[in-house]
Tab-separated table of C-alpha atoms and ligand atoms in Angstrom:
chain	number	residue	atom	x	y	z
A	31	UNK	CA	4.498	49.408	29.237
A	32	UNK	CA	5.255	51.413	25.940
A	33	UNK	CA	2.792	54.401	27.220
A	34	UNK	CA	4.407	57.622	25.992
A	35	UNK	CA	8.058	55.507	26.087
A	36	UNK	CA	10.904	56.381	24.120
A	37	UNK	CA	12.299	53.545	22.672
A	38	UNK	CA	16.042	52.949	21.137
A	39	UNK	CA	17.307	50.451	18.834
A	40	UNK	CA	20.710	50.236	17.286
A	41	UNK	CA	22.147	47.946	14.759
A	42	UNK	CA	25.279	47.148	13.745
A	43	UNK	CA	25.670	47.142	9.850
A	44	UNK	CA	28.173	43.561	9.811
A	45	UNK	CA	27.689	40.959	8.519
A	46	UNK	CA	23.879	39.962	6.111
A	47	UNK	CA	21.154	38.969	8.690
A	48	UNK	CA	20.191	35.245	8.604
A	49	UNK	CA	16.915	34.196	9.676
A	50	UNK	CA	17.562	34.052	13.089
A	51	UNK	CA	18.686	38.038	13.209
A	52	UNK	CA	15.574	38.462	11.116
A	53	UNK	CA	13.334	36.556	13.213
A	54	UNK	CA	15.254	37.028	16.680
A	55	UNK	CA	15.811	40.723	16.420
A	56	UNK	CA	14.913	42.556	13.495
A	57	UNK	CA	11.115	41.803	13.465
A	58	UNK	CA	10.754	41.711	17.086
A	59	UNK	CA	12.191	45.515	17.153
A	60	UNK	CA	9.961	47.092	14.199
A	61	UNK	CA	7.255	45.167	16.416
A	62	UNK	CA	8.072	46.930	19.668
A	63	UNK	CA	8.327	50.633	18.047
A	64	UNK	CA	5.301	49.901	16.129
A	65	UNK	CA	3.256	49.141	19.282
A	66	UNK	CA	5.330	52.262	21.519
A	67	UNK	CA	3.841	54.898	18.743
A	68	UNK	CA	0.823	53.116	18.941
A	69	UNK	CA	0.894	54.438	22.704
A	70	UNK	CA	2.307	58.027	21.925
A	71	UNK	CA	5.378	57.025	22.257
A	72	UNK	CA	8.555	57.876	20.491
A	73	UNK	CA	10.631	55.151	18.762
A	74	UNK	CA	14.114	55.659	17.382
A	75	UNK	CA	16.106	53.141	14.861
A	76	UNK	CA	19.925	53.860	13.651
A	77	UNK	CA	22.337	52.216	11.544
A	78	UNK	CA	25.010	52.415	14.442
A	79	UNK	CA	27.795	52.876	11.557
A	80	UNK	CA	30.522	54.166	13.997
A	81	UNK	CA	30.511	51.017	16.016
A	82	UNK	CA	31.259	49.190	12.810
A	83	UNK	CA	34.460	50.764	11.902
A	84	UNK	CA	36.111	49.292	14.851
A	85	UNK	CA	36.228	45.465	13.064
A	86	UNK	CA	35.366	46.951	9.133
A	87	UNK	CA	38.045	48.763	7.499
A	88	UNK	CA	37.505	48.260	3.805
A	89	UNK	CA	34.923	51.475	3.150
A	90	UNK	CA	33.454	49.247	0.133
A	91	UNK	CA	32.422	46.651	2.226
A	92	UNK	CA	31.258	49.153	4.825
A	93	UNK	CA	29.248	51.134	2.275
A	94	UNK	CA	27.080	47.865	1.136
A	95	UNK	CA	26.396	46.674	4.639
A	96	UNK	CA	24.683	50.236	5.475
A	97	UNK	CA	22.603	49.601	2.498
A	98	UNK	CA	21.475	46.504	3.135
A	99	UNK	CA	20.881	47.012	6.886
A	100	UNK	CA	18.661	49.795	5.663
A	101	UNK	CA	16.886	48.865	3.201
A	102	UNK	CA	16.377	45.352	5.468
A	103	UNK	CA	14.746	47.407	8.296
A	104	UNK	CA	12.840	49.386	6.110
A	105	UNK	CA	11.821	45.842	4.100
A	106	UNK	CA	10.900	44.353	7.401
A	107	UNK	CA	7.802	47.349	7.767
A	108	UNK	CA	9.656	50.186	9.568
A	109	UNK	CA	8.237	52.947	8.604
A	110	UNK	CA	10.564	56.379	8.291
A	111	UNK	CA	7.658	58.774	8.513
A	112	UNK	CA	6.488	57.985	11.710
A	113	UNK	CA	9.745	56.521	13.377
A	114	UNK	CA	12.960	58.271	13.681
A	115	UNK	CA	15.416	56.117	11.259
A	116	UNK	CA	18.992	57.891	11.043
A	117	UNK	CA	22.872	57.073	10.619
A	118	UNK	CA	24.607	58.206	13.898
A	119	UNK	CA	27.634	59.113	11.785
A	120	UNK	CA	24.783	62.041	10.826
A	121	UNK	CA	24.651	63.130	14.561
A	122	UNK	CA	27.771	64.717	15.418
A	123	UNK	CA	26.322	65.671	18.616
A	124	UNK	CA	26.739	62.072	19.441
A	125	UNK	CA	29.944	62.218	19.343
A	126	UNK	CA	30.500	65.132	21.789
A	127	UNK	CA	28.657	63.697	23.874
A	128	UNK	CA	30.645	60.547	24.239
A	129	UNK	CA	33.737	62.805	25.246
A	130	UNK	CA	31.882	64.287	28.210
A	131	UNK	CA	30.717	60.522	29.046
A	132	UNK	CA	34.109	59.613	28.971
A	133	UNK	CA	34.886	61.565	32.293
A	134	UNK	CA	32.310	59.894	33.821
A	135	UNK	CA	33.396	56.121	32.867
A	136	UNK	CA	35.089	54.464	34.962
A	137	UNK	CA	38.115	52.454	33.237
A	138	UNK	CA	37.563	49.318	35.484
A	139	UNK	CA	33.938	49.569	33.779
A	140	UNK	CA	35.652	48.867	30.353
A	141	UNK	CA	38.045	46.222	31.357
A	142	UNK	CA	34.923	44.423	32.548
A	143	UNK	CA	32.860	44.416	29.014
A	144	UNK	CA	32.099	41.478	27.169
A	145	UNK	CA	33.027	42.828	23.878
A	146	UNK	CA	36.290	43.352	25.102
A	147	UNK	CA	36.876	40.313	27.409
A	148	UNK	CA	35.408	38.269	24.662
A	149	UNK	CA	38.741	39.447	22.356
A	150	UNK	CA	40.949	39.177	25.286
A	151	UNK	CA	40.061	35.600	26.031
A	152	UNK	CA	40.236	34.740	21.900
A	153	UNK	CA	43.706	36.558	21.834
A	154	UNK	CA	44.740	33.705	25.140
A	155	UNK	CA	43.256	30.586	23.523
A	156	UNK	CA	45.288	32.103	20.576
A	157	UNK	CA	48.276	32.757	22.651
A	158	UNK	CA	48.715	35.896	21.768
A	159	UNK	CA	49.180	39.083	23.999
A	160	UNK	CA	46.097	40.058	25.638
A	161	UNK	CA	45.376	43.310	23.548
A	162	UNK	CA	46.584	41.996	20.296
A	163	UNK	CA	44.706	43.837	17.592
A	164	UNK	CA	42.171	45.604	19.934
A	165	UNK	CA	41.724	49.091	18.812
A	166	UNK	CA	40.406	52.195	21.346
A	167	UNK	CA	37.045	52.007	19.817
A	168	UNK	CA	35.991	48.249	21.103
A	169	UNK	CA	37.662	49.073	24.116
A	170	UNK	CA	35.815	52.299	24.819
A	171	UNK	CA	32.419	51.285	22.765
A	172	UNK	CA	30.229	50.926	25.629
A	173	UNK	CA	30.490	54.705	26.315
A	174	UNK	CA	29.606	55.624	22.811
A	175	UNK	CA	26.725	53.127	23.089
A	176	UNK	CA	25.300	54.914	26.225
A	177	UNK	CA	25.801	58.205	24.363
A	178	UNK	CA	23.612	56.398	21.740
A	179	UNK	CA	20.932	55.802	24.140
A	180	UNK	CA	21.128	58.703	26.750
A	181	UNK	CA	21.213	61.347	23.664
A	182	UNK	CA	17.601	61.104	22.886
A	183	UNK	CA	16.456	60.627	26.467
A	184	UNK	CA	15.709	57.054	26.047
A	185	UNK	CA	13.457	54.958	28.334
A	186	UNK	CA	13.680	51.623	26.660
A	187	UNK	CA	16.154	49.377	24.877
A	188	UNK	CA	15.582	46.756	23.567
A	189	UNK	CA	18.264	44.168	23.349
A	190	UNK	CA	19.613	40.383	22.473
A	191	UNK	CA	21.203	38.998	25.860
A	192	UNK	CA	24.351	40.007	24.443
A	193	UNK	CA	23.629	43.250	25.151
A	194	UNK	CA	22.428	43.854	28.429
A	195	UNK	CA	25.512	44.725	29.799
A	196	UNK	CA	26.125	47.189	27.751
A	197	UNK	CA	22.741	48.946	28.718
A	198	UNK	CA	23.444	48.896	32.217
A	199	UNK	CA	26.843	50.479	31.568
A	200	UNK	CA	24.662	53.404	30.289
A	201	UNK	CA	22.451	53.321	33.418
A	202	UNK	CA	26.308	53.143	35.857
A	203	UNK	CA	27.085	56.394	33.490
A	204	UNK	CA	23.796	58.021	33.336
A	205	UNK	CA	23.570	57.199	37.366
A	206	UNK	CA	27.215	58.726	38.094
A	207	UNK	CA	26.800	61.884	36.149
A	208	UNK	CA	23.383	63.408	37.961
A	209	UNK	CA	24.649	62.027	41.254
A	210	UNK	CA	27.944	64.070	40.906
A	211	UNK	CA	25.543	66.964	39.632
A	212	UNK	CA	22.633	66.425	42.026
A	213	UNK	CA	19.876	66.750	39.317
A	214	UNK	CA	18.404	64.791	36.709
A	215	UNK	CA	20.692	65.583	33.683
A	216	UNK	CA	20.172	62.220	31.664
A	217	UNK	CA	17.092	59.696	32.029
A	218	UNK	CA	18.133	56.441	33.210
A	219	UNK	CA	17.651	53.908	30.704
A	220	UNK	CA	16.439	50.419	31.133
A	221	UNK	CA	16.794	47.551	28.348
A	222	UNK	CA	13.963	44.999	27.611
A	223	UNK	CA	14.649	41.418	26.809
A	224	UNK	CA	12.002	40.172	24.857
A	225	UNK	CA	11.938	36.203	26.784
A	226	UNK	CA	9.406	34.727	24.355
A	227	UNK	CA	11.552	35.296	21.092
A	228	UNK	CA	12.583	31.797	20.301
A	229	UNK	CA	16.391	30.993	19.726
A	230	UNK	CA	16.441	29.559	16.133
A	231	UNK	CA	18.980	26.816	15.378
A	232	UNK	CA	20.990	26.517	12.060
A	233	UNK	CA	21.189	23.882	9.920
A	234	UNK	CA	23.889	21.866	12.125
A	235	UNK	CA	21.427	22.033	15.348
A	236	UNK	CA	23.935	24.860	16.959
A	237	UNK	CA	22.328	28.365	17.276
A	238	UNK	CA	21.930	29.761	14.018
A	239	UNK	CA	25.228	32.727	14.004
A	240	UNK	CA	27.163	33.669	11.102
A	241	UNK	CA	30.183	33.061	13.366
A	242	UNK	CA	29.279	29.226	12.968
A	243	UNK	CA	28.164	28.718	9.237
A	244	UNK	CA	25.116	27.433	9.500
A	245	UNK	CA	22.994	30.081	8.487
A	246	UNK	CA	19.546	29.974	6.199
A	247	UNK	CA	19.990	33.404	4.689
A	248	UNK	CA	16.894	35.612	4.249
A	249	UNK	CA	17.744	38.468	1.468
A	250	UNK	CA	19.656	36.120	-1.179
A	251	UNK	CA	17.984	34.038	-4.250
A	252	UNK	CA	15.641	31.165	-3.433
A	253	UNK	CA	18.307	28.850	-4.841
A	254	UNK	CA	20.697	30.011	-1.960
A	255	UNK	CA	17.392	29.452	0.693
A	256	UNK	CA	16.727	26.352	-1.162
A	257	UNK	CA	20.142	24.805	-1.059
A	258	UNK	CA	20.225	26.098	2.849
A	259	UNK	CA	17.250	24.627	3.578
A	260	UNK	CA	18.106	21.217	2.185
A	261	UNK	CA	21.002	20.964	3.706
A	262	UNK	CA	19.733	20.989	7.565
A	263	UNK	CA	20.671	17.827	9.185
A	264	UNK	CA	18.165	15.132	9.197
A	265	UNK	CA	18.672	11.349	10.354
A	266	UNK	CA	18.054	8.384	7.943
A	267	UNK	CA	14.817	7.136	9.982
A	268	UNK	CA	12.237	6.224	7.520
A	269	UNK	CA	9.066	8.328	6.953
A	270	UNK	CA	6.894	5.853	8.841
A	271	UNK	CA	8.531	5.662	11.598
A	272	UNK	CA	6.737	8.109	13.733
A	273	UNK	CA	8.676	10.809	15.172
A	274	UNK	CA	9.025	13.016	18.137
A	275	UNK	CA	8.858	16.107	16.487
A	276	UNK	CA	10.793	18.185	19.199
A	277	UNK	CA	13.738	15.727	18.073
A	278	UNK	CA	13.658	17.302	14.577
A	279	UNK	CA	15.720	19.932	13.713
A	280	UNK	CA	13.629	20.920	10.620
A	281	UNK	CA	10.572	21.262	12.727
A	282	UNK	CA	12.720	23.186	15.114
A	283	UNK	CA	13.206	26.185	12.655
A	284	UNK	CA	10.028	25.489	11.380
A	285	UNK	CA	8.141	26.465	14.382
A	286	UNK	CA	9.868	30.089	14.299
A	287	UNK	CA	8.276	31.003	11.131
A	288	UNK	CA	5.337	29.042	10.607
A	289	UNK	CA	2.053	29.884	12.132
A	290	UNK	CA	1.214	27.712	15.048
A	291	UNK	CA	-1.250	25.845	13.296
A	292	UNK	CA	1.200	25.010	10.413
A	293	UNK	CA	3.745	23.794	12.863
A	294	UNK	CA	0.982	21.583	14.369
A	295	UNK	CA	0.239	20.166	11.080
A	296	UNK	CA	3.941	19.137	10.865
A	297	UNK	CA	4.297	17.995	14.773
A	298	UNK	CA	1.426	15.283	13.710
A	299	UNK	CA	2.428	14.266	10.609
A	300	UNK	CA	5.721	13.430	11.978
A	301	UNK	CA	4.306	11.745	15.537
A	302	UNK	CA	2.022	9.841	13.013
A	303	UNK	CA	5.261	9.225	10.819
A	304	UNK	CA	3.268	10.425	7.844
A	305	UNK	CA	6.053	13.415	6.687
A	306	UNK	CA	9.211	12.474	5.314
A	307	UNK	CA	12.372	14.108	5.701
A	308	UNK	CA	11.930	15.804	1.580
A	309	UNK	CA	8.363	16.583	2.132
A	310	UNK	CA	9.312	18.659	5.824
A	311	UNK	CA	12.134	20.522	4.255
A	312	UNK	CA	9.394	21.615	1.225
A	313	UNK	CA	7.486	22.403	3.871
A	314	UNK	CA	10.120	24.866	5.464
A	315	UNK	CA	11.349	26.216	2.124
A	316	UNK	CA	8.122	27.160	1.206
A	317	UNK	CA	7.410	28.929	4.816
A	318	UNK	CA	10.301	30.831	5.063
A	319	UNK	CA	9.884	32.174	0.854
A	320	UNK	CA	6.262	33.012	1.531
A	321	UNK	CA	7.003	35.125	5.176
A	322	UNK	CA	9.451	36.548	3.390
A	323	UNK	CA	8.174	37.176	0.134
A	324	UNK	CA	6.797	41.085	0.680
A	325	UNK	CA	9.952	41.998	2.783
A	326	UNK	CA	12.040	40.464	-0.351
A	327	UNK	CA	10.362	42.795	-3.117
A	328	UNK	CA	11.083	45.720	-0.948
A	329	UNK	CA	14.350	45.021	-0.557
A	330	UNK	CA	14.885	44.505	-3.598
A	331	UNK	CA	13.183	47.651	-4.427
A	332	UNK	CA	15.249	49.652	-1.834
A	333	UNK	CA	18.459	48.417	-2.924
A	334	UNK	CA	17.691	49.634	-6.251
A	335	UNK	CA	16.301	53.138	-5.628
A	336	UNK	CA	18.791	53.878	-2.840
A	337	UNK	CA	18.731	57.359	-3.225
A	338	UNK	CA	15.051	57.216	-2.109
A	339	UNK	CA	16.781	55.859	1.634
A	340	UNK	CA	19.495	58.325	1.487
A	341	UNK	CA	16.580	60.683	1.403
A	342	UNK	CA	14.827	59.253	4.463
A	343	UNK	CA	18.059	58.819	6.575
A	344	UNK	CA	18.764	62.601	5.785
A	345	UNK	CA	15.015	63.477	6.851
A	346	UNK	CA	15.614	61.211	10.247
A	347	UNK	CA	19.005	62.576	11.017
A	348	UNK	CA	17.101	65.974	10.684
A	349	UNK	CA	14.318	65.161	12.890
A	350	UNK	CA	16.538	63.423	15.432
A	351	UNK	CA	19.082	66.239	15.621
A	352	UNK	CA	17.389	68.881	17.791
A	353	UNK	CA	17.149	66.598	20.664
A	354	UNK	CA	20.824	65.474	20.380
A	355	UNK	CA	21.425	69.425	20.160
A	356	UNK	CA	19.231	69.925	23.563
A	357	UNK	CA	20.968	67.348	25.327
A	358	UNK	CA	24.423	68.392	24.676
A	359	UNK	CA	23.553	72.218	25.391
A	360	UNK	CA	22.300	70.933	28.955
A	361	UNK	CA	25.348	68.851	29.590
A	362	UNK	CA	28.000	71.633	28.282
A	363	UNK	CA	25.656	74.113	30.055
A	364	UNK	CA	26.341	71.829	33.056
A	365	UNK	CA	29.818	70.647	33.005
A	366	UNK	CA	31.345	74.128	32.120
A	367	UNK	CA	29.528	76.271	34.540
A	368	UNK	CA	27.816	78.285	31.607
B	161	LIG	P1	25.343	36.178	14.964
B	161	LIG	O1	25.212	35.163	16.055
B	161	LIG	O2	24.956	35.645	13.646
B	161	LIG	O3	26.704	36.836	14.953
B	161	LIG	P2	24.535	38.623	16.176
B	161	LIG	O4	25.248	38.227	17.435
B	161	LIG	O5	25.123	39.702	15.312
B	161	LIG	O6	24.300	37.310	15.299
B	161	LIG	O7	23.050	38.995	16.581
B	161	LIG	C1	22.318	40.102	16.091
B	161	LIG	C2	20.930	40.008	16.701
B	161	LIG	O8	20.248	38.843	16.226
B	161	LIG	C3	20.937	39.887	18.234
B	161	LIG	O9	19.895	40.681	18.756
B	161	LIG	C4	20.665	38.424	18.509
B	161	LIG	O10	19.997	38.220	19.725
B	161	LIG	C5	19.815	38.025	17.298
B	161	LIG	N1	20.083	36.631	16.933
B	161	LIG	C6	21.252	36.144	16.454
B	161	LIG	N2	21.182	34.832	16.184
B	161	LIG	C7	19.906	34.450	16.516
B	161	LIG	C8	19.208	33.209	16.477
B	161	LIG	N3	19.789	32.084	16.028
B	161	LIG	N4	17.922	33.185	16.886
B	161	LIG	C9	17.300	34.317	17.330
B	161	LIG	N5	17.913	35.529	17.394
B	161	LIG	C10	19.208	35.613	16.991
B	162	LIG	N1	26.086	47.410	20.365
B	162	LIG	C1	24.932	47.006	19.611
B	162	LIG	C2	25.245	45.660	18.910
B	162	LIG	O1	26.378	45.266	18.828
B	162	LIG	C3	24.550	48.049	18.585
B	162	LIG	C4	24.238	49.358	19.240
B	162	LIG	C5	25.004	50.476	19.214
B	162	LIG	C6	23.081	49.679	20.016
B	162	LIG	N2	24.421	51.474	19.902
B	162	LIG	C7	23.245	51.039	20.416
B	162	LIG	C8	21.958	48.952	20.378
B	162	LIG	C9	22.286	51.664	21.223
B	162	LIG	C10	20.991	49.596	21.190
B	162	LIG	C11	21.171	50.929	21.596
B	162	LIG	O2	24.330	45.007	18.436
């Protein structure tokens, strides 16, 4: 399905990535671009630093979660030479092309995004007025998303559920714009929603989300993994008692980074109720350190020679800007009659 695609992937430098952004999204999307240049296709990655700046104010904080969303994603085997790896706040083009998107997004279309209703509906529960604290840029990010996407003449997104919507906004935009031209302008994107990447749970049993605490953290010391990793809720059963292993939350996160044979291993030991509770958690620890362990000594390596990542996001920006340049000379061309 990749054949001579263009794929897209943005990410949002907030927050560190847990396990589950690392094995829910992350991997999965250095997967997908490895396999669409595999098929001559074209895969793009950014560091979509302009979205964060609507919740992120403090440029300190900012300036450490671009490094470490960079130096993650190039830890996790992306590889800058042969995909296009950039900061959109190095693509002005971008930018100008969100303000000719804007006359082609409908307000209603805004009202109606999660992102938005999602703060409207926490602002209620709060009782607080409806916009309280929402700035122009959550409002209006969906258009500066699609101007992500349709910049580069994208064919593919791929997305979390969460972000669907916002794809198909790009597709309404991309969709009103040729129709009030009559020609095809901008390529109609569509996202794909990878069904078979598992939802991991955190160490309560809830999904795993930073918004909830529970998190098993992937880039810190093994101490911090360890004490994580201990601390995921178990029963007091004893070890002979045998077990059905869907019932146990340690096998649960186990099975999303364990090979399938591993997580077998662990199903019958605890259906034969020959794994305790301490020797499943070792079990865990030591799965997520060693599937980590390569990505780890990059990132380490990144974070320390980050002038050797400036250097590739410079290249990237560099490669990716001629496009961006074409595709606002056609729409300029096109709006102003030139
Ligand atoms: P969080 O819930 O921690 O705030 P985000 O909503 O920022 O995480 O998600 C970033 C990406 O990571 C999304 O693509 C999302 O689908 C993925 N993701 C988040 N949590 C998990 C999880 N527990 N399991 C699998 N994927 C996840
Ligand atoms: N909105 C996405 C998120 O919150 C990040 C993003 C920005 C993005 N622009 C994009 C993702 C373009 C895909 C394509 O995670």
């Amino acid at each position: 399905m990749f054949e001579n695609k263009t794929i897209l992937t943005g990410v949002k430098p907030t927050g560190t990535p847990h396990l589950g952004n690392y094995v829910g999204a992350i991997r999965p999307a250095i997967r997908l671009g490895h396999e669409a240049l595999a098929h001559g296709g074209r895969h793009y990655m950014f560091i979509a630093d302009y979205h964060a700046i609507n919740a992120e104010k403090d440029p300190e904080v900012l300036n450490q979660k671009i490094k470490e969303i960079a130096c993650i994603y190039l830890a996790g085997g992306l590889d800058p030479s042969k995909s296009v790896f950039y900061r959109q706040s190095d693509i002005p083009e971008i930018h100008e092309i969100t303000t000719i998107l804007y006359a082609y997004t409908p307000k209603g279309l805004m009202n109606k995004s999660h992102a938005y209703k999602a703060s409207v509906d926490k602002n209620r529960e709060a009782g607080k007025p409806d916009d309280d604290g929402i700035n122009m840029g959550l409002y209006t990010y969906p258009t500066l998303m699609a101007a992500d996407i349709l910049t580069f003449n994208t064919d593919i997104v791929p997305v979390g559920r969460d972000q669907v919507q916002h794809v198909e906004i790009a597709r309404d935009i991309a969709g009103a714009f040729n129709a009030h031209y009559q020609k095809e302008l901008l390529k109609l994107p569509t996202y794909y929603l990878e069904e078979n990447v598992a939802v991991v749970p955190g160490i309560d049993g809830r999904k795993m989300s930073k918004s909830y605490g529970n998190v098993i953290p992937v880039f810190a010391d093994d101490s911090v993994i360890k004490k994580a990793v201990f601390s995921v809720k178990t029963d007091s059963r004893p070890m002979e008692e045998p077990k059905n292993p869907d019932e146990i939350l340690v096998y649960e996160i186990y099975k999303s980074v364990a090979a399938p044979e591993k997580a077998k291993e662990m199903a019958d030991g605890l259906s034969q109720g020959k794994l305790g509770y301490g020797h499943i958690k070792n079990m865990l620890l030591d799965a997520i350190l060693s599937e980590i362990k390569d990505a780890r000594e990059k990132y380490n390596y990144y974070m320390a020679h980050y002038n050797e990542v400036e250097e590739m996001l410079a290249a990237g920006a560099a490669k990716a800007r001629p496009t961006a340049q074409e595709t606002l000379k056609r729409l300029k061309d096109t709006v102003f009659g030139r």
